[in-house]
Coordinates of C-alpha atoms and ligand atoms in Angstrom, one line a residue:
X1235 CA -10.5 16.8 1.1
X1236 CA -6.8 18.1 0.7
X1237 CA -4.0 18.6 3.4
X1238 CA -3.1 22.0 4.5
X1239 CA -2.3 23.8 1.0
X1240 CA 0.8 25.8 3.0
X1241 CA 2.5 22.1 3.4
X1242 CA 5.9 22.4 1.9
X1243 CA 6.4 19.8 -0.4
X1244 CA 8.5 18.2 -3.4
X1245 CA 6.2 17.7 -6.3
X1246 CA 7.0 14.4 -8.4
X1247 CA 5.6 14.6 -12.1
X1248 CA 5.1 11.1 -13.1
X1249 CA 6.0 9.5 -16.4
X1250 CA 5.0 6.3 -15.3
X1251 CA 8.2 5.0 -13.9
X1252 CA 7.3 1.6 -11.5
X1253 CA 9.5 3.3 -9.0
X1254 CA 7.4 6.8 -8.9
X1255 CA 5.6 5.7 -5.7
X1256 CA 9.2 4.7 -4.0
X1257 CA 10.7 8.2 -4.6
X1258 CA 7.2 10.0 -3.2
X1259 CA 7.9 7.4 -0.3
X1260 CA 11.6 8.3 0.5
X1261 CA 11.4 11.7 0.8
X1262 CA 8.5 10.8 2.8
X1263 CA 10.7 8.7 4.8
X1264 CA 13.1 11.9 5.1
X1265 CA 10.4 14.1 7.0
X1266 CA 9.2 15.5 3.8
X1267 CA 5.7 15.7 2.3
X1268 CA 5.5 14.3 -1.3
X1269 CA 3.2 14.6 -3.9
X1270 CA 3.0 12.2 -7.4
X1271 CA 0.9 13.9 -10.3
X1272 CA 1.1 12.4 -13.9
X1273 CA 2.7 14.4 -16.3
X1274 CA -0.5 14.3 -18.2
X1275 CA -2.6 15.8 -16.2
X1276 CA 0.0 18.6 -14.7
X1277 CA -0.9 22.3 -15.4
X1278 CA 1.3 25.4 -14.5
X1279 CA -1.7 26.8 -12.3
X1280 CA -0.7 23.5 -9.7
X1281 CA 2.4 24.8 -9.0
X1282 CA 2.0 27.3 -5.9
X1283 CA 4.3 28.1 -3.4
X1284 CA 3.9 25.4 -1.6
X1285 CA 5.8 23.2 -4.0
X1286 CA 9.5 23.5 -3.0
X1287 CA 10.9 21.4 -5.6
X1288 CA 10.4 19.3 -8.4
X1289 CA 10.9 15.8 -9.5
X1290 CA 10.7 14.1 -12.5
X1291 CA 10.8 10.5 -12.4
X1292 CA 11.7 8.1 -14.5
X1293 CA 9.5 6.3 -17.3
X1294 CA 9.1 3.8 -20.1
X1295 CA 9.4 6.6 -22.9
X1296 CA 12.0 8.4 -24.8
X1297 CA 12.2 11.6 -25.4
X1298 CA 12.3 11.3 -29.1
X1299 CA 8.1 10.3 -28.3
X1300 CA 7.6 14.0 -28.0
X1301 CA 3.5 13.6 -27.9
X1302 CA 3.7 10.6 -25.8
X1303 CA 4.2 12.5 -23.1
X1304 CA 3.5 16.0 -21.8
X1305 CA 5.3 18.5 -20.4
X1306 CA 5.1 22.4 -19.8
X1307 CA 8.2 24.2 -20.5
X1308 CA 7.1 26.7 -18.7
X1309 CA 8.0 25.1 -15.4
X1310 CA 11.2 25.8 -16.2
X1311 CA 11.0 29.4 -15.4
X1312 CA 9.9 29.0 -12.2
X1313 CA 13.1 29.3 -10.3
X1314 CA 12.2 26.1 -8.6
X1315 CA 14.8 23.2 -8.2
X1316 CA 14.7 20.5 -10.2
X1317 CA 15.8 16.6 -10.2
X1318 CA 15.3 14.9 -13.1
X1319 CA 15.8 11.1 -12.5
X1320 CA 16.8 8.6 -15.5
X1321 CA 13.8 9.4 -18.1
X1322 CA 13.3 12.7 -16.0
X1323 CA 17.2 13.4 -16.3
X1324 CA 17.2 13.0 -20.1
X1325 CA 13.9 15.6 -20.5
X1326 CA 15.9 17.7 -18.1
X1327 CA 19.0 17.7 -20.4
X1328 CA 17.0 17.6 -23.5
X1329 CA 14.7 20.6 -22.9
X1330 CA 17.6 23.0 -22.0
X1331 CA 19.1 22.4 -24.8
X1332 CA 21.1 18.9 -24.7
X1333 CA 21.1 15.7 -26.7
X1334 CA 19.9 12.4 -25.6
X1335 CA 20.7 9.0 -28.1
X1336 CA 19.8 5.3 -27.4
X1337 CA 22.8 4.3 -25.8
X1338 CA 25.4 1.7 -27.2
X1339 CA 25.3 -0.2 -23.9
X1340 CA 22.3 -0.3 -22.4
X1341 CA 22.6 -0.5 -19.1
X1342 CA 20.2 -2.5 -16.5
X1343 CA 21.2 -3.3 -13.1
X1344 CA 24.3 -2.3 -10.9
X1345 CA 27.0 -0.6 -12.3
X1346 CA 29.4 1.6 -10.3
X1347 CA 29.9 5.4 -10.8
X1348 CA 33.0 7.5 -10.1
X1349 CA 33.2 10.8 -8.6
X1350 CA 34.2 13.7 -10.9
X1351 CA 33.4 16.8 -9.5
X1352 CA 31.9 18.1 -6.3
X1353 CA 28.2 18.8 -5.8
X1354 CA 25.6 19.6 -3.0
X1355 CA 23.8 17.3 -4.8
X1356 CA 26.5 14.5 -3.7
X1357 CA 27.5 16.0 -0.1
X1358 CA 28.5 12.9 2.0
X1359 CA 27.4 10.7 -1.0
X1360 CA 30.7 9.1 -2.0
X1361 CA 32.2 9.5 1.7
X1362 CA 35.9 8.7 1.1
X1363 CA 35.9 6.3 -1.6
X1364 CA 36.1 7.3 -5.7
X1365 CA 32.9 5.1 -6.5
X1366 CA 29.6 3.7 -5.7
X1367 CA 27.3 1.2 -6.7
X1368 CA 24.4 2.5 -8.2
X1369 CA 21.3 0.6 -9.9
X1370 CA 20.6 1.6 -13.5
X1371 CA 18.0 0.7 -16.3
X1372 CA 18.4 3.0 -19.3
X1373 CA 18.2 2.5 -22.9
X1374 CA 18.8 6.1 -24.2
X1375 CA 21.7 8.5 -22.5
X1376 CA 22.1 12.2 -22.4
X1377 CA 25.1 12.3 -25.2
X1378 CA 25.5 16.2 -24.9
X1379 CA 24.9 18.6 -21.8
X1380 CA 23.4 21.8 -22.0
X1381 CA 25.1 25.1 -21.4
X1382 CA 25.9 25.6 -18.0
X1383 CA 26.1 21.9 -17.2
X1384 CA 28.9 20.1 -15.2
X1385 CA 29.6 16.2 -14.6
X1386 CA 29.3 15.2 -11.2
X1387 CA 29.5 11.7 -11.6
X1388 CA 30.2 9.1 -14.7
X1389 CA 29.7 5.1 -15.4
X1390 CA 31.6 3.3 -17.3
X1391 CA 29.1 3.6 -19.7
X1392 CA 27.2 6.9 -18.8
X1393 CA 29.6 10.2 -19.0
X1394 CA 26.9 11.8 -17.7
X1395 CA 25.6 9.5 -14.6
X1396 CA 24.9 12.6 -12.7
X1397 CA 25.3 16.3 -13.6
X1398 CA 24.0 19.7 -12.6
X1399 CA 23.2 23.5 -13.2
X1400 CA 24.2 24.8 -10.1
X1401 CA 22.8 28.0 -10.5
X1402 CA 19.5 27.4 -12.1
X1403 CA 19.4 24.3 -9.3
X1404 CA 18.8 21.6 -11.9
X1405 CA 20.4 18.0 -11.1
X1406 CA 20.2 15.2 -13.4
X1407 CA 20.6 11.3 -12.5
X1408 CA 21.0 8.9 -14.9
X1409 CA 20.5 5.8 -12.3
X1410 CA 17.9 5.4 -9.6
X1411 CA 18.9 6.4 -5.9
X1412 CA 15.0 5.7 -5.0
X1413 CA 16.2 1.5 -4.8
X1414 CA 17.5 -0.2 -2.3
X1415 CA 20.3 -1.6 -4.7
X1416 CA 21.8 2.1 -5.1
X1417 CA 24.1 2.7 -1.9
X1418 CA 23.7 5.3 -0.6
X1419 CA 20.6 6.4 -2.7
X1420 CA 18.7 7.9 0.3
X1421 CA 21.8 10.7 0.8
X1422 CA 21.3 12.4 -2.8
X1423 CA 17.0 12.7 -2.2
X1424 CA 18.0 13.9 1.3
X1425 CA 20.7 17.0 -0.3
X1426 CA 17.8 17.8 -3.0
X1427 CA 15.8 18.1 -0.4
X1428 CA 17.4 19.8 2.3
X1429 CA 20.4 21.0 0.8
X1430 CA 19.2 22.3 -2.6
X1431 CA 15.0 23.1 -1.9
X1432 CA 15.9 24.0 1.3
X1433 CA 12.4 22.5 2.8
X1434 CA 12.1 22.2 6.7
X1435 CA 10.6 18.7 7.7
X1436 CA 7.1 19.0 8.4
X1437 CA 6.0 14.7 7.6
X1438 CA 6.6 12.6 10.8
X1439 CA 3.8 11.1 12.4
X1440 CA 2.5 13.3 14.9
X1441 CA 2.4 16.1 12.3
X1442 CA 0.2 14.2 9.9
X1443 CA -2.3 13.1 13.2
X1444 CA -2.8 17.1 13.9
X1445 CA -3.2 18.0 10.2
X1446 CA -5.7 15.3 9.9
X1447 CA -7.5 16.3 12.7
X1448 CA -7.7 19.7 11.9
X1449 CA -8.8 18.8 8.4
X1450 CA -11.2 16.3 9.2
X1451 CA -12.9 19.1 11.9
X1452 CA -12.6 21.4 9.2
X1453 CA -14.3 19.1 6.6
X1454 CA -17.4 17.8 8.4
X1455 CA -17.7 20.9 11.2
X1456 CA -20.6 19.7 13.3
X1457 CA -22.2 17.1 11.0
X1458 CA -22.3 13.3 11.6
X1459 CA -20.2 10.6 9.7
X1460 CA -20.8 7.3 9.2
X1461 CA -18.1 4.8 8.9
X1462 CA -18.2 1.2 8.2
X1463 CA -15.5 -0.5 10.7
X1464 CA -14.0 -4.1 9.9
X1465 CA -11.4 -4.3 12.3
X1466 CA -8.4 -4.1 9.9
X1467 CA -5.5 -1.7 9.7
X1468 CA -7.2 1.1 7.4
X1469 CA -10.7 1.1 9.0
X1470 CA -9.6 0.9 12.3
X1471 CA -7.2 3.8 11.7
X1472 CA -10.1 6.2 9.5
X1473 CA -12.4 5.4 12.7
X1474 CA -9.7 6.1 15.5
X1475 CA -8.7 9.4 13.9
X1476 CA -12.2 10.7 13.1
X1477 CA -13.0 9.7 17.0
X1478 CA -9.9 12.1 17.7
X1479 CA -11.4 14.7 15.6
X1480 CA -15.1 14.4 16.0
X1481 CA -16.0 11.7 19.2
X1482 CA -19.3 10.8 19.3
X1483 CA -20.3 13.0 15.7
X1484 CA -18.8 9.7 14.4
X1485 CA -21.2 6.5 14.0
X1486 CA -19.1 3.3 13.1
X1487 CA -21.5 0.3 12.0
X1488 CA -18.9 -3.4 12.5
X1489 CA -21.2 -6.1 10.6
X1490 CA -20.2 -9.9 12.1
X1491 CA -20.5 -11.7 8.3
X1492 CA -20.1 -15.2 10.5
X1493 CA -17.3 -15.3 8.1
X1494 CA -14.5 -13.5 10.3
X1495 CA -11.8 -15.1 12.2
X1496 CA -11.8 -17.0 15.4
X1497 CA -12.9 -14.1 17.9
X1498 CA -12.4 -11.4 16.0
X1499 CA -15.9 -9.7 16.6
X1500 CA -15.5 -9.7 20.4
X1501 CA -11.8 -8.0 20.1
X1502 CA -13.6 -5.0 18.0
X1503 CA -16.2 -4.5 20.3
X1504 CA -13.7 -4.6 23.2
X1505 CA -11.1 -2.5 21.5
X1506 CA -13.3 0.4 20.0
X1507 CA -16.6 0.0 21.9
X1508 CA -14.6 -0.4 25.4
X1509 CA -11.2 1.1 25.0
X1510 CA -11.6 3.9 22.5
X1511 CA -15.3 4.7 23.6
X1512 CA -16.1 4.8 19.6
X1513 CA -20.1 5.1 19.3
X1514 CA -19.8 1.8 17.5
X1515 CA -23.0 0.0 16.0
X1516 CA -22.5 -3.9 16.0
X1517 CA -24.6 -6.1 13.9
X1518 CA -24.8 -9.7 14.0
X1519 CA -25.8 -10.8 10.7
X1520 CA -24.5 -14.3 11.0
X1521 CA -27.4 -15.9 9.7
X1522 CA -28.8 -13.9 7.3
X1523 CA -25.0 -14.3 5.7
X1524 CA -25.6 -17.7 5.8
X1525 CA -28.8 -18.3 4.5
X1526 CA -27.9 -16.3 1.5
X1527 CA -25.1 -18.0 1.1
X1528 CA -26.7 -21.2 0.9
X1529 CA -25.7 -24.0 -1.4
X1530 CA -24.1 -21.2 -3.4
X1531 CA -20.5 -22.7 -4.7
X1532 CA -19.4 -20.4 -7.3
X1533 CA -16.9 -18.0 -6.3
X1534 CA -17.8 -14.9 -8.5
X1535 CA -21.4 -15.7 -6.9
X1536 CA -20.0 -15.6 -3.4
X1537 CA -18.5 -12.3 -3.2
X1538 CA -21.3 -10.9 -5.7
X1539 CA -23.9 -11.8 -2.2
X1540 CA -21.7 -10.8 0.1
X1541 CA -20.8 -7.8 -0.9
X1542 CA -24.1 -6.5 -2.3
X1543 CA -25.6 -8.2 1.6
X1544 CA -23.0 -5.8 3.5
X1545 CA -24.3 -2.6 1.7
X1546 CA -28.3 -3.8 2.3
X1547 CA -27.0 -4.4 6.1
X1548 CA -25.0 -1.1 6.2
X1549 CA -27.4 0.9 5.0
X1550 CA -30.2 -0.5 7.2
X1551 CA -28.5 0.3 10.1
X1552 CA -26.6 3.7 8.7
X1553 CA -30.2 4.7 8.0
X1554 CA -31.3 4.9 12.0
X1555 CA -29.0 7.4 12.6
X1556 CA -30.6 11.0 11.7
X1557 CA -28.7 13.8 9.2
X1558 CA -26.0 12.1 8.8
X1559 CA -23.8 13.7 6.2
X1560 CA -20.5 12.1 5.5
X1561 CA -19.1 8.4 4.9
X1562 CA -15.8 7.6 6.2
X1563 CA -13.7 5.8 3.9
X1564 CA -9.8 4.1 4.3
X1565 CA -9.2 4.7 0.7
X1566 CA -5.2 4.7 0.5
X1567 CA -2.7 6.9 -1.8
X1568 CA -2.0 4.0 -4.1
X1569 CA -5.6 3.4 -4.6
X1570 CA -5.3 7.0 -5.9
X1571 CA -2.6 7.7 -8.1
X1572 CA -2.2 6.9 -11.9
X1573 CA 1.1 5.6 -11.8
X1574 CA -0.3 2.2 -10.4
X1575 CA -1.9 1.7 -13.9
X1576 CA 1.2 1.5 -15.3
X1577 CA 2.3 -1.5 -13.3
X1578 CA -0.9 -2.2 -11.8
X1579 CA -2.8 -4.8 -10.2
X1580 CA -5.3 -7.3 -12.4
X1581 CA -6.6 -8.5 -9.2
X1582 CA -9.9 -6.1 -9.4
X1583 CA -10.3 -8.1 -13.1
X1584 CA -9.8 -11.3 -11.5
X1585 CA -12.0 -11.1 -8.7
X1586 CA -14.5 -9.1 -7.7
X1587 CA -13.2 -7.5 -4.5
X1588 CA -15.7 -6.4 -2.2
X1589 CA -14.0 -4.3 1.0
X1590 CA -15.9 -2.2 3.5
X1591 CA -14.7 0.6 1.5
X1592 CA -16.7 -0.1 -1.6
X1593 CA -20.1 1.4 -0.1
X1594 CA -23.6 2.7 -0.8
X1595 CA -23.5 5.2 -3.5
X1596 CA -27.5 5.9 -3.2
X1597 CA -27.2 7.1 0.4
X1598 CA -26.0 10.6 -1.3
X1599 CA -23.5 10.8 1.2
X1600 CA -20.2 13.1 1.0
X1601 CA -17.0 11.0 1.1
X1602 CA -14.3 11.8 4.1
X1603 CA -11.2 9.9 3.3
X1604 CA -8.2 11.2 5.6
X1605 CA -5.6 8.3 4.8
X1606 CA -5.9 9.3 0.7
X1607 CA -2.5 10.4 0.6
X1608 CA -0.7 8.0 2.7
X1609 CA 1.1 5.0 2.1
X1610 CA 0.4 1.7 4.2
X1611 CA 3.4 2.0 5.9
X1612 CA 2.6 5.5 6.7
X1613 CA -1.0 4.5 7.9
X1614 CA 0.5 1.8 10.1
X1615 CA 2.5 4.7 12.1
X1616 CA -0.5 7.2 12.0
X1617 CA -2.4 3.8 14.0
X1618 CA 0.2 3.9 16.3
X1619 CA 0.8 7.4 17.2
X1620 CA -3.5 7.3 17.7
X1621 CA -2.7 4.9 20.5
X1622 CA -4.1 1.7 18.7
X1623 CA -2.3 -1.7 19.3
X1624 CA 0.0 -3.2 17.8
X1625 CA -1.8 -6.0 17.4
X1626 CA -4.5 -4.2 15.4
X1627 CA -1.6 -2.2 13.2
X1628 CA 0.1 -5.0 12.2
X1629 CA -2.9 -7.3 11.3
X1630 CA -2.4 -9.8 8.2
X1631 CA -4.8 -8.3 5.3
X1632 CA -8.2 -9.8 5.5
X1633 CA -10.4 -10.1 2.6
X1634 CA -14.1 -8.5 2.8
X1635 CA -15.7 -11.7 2.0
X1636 CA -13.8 -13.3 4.8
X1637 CA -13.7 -17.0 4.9
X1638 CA -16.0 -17.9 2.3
X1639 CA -13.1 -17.5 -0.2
X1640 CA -10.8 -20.1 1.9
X1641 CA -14.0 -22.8 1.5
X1642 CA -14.3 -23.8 -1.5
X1643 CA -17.6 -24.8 -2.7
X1644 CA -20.8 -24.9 -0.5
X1645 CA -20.4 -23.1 3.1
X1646 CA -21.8 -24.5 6.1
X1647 CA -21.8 -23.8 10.0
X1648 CA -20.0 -27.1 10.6
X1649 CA -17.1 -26.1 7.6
X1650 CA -16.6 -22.4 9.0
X1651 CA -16.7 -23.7 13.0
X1652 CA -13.8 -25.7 12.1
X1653 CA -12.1 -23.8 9.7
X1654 CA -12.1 -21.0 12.4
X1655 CA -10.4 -23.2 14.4
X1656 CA -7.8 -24.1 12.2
X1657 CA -6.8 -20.7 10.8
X1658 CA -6.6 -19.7 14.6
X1659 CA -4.1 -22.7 15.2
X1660 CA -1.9 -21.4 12.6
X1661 CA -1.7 -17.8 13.1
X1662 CA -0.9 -18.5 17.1
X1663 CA 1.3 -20.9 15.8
X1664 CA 3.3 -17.9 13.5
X1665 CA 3.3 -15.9 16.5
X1666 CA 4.8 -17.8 19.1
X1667 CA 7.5 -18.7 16.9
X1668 CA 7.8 -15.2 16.0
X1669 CA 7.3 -15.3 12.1
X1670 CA 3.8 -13.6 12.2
X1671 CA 5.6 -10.2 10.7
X1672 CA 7.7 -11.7 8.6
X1673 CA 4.8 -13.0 6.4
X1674 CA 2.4 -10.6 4.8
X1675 CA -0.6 -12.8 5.3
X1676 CA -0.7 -16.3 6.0
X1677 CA -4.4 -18.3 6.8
X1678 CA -5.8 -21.9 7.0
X1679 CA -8.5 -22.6 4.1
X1680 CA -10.7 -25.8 4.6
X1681 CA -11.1 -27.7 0.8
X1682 CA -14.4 -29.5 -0.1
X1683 CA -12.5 -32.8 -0.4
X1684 CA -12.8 -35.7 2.2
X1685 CA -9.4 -38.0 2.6
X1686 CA -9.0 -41.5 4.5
X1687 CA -6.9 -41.1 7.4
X1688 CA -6.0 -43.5 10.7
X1689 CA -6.4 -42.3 14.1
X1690 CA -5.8 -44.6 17.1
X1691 CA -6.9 -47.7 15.7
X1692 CA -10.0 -46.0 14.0
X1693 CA -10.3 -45.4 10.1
X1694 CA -10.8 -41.3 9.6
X1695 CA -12.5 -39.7 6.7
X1696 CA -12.2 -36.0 7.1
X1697 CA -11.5 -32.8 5.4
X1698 CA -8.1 -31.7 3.7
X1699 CA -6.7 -28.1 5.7
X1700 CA -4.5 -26.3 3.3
X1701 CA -2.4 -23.5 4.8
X1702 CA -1.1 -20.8 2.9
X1703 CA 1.4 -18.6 4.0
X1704 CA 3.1 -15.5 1.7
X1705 CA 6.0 -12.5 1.4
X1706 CA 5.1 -9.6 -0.7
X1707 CA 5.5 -5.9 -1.0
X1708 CA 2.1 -4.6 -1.9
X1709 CA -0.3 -8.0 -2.4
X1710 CA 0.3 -7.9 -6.5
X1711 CA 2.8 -10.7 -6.5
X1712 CA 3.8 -13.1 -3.9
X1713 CA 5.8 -15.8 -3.2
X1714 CA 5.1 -18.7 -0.6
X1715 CA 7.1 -18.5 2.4
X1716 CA 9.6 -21.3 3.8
X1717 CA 9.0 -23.0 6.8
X1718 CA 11.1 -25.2 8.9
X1719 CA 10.5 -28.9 8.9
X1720 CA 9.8 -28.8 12.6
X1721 CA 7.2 -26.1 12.4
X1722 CA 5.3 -27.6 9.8
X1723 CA 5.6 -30.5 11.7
X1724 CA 4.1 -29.2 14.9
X1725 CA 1.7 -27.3 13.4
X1726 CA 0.0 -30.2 11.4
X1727 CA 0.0 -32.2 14.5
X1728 CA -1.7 -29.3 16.1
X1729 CA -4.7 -29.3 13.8
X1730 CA -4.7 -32.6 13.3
X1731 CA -5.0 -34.0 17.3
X1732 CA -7.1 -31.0 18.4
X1733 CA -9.5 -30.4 15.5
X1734 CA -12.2 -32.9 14.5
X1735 CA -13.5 -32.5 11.2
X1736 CA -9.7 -32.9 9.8
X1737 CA -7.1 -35.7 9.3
X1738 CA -4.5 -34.0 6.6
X1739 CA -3.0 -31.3 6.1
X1740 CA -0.7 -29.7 2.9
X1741 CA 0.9 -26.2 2.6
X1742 CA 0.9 -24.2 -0.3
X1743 CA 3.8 -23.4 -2.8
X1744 CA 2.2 -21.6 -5.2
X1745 CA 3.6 -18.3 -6.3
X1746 CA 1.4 -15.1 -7.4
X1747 CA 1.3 -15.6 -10.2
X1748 CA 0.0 -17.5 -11.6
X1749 CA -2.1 -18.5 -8.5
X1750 CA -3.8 -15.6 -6.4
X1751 CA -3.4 -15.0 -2.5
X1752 CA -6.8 -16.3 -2.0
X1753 CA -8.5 -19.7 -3.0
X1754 CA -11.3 -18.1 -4.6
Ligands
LIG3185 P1 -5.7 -12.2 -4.5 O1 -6.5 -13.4 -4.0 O2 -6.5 -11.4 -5.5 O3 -5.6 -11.2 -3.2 O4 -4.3 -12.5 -4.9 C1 -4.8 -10.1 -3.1 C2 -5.0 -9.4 -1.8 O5 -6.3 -8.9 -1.7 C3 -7.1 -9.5 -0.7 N1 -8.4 -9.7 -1.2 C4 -9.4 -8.8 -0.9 N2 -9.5 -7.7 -0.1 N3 -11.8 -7.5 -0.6 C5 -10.6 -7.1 0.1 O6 -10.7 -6.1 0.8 C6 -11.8 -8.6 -1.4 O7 -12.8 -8.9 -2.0 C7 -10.6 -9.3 -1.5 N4 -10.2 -10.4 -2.3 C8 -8.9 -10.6 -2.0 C9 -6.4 -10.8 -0.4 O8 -6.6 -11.2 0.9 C10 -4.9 -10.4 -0.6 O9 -4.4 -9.7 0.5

């Protein structure tokens, strides 16, 4: 499935820069549609009208590694703008003609540039001061310009911080306005892109919602789809937009583990069975979760039967449902693109992960994944413009195999009946004292260890609650998040008086890495 091929957008060639993904996401942010495509797998027959501009990020090469990277020359006869940023600023220079050498000051981190000459490029960039702070992290500089070159902007150690070919509407940037730490950074994407390539926005909200819907309709025309619904942010968003596009074509199949959070499979069937009038299929495979699961302790062994229970379950149930054609997946544009290799996640090496996504590849079906070019935060708005909650948009991330990976060792009713509780505790706990989203996922997990504990006048013996609670960007790395005194306070009081089955409790400070987000 592909958007609309008449979409105007601003093509970004990828040289494996770990900020490739925030350019693509700023012009996003700008009302733009975006694309990322490696520089290795880029052909001249991609470049259609649609593309109104190119980028060319930044990267770990130099340009001297000629056949470490790939580039057609040809592109530069296209009479399409270009902005070539750090790495992609040096090819720029280099392939019409300039010289790039490894600097004599390298420069990493914030460094101020000074205004030279005037530029589109820089149109209400400098405002009415001389300089700005900019964030660099180069090795190599351009060291001669090309014919028909200009300096717009110089460091103290880059002459050529930002330059340009006005007519052939190439612009080179030696630092990277994609980050935060450049001010002003936003302002030069936003003159390429509306100043220089001239595109119209065509990216907010409401425009993807109609695109997808008429992309979706035109992908599955009158055929049925199957999708497997967990209740979290992507599901809930694939099934809420294919029940926009397609109602009741669309078959959503929620499977109750027994290892979900306190409540969670009542607010599902309330929210899409009630509400959004979903055709929605709900299992309750509580027990056959459990009995599977039975005095298994090993982690790997754990997800290995859950997940491989969920497809059995799916499938049982997809199977009722006659012709069906198409599986719905919430496979997201990171999942997709290469440049994640590059900095990329080891978690998939770590652990197993098992997520609704991950289904049966024997059921022959044909894949409908609408969210595959958008970005979390992106999905997160599409949710909201569909009319779901805020509540179900801003949900913590929940792993597939639920609470069996905050139990250590053997599960049992009794453990996940209190842990329930617990983790419940805790997450009202964050909301009433409004912290909830300013920590990317916090639980409680129950450990298999018993501790000695005095309650009243009566000895206790009773299980150690460990809550974890975490900031992060994208789940990769992590770092535990800082509570007051007082809430920690209250909220071990909390599961300590109203839960039985626990007399202690200990918070996590563990960073990622080198522990994980999860216990197991
Ligand atoms: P770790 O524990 O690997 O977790 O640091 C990183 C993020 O991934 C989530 N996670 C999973 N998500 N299926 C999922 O859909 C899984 O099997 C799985 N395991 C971990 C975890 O909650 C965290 O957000």
């Amino acid at each position: 499935m592909s958007l609309d091929q008449n979409l105007h957008k601003i093509l970004i060639i990828d040289f494996g820069s770990q900020f490739t993904q925030l350019i693509a996401r700023r012009v996003r942010e700008l009302g733009v549609f975006s694309e990322i495509i490696s520089h290795k797998k880029i052909k001249l027959k991609n470049i259609n009208h649609s593309i109104k501009g190119i980028v060319l990020s930044g990267g770990p090469l130099n340009v001297y590694q000629i056949n470490k990277y790939s580039f057609d020359k040809k592109i530069l006869q296209l009479d399409l703008p270009i902005l070539g940023i750090c790495f992609g600023h040096q090819i720029l220079s280099k392939l019409n003609g300039g010289k790039v050498k490894q600097s004599k000051h390298r420069e990493f981190g914030l460094a101020n540039v000074y205004k030279k000459n005037s530029s589109l490029l820089t149109t209400n960039f400098f405002g009415n001061k001389k300089s700005k702070q900019v964030w660099m992290s180069h090795a190599d500089q351009v060291s001669k310009l090309p014919k028909n070159f200009k300096v717009v902007a110089s460091s103290t150690n880059s002459k050529f911080a930002i330059v340009e070919n006005k007519i052939k509407k190439y612009y080179g940037i030696q630092f990277h306005p994609e980050v935060t730490h450049t001010e002003n950074g936003k302002k030069l994407i936003s003159n390429f892109i509306f100043l220089i390539c001239k595109i119209k926005k065509n990216w907010s909200s409401k425009d993807q919602k109609n695109q997808l819907i008429k992309d979706v309709r035109k992908q599955v025309g009158t055929n049925k789809v199957i999708c497997a619904l967990s209740g979290g942010v992507d599901s809930s968003v694939v099934a809420q937009l294919l029940n926009k596009a397609i109602g009741k074509k669309l078959y959503c199949i929620f499977v109750n583990t027994g290892l979900l959070r306190k409540n969670e499979e009542v607010q599902v069937v309330k929210t899409f069975k009630k509400r959004l009038k979903i055709n929605l299929i709900y299992v309750n495979a509580e027990k056959e979760f459990l009995k599977k699961l039975k005095n298994v302790s090993d982690p790997e062994k754990k997800r290995k039967i859950i997940g491989n229970l969920f497809i059995k379950i799916f499938e049982r149930y997809a199977n009722k449902i006659k012709n069906v054609k198409f599986l719905a997946q919430g496979t997201l544009y990171p999942d997709l693109i290469e440049s994640k290799s590059v900095t990329g996640s080891q978690t998939s090496k770590i652990k197993s992960h098992h997520n609704v996504g991950g289904l049966p590849k024997k059921m022959n079906l044909k894949l409908v994944e609408p969210l595959k070019f958008l970005f979390k935060d992106e999905v997160r708005k599409l949710g909201l413009e569909l009319n779901l909650s805020r509540e179900i948009i801003s949900r913590h991330p929940f792993p597939g195999p639920g609470l069996a990976i905050r139990m250590p060792g053997i599960i049992t009713n009794e453990k996940i009946n209190i842990l329930k509780e617990a983790d419940y505790y805790f997450i009202q706990a964050l909301k009433n004292h409004d912290l909830y989203n300013k920590i990317w996922q916090a639980y409680a997990a129950l450990l298999p260890v018993k501790t000695v504990g005095v309650m009243g006048d009566n000895r206790t013996y009773e299980y150690l609650c460990l809550l974890r609670a975490i900031t992060s960007e994208d789940g990769m790395t992590a770092d535990y998040y800082e509570f007051k005194k007082s809430f920690m306070q209250s909220i071990s009081n909390k599961i300590v008086n109203n839960i039985r089955g626990i007399n202690r409790v200990v918070y996590d400070v563990t960073s990622k890495p080198p522990s994980t987000i999860e216990l197991e």
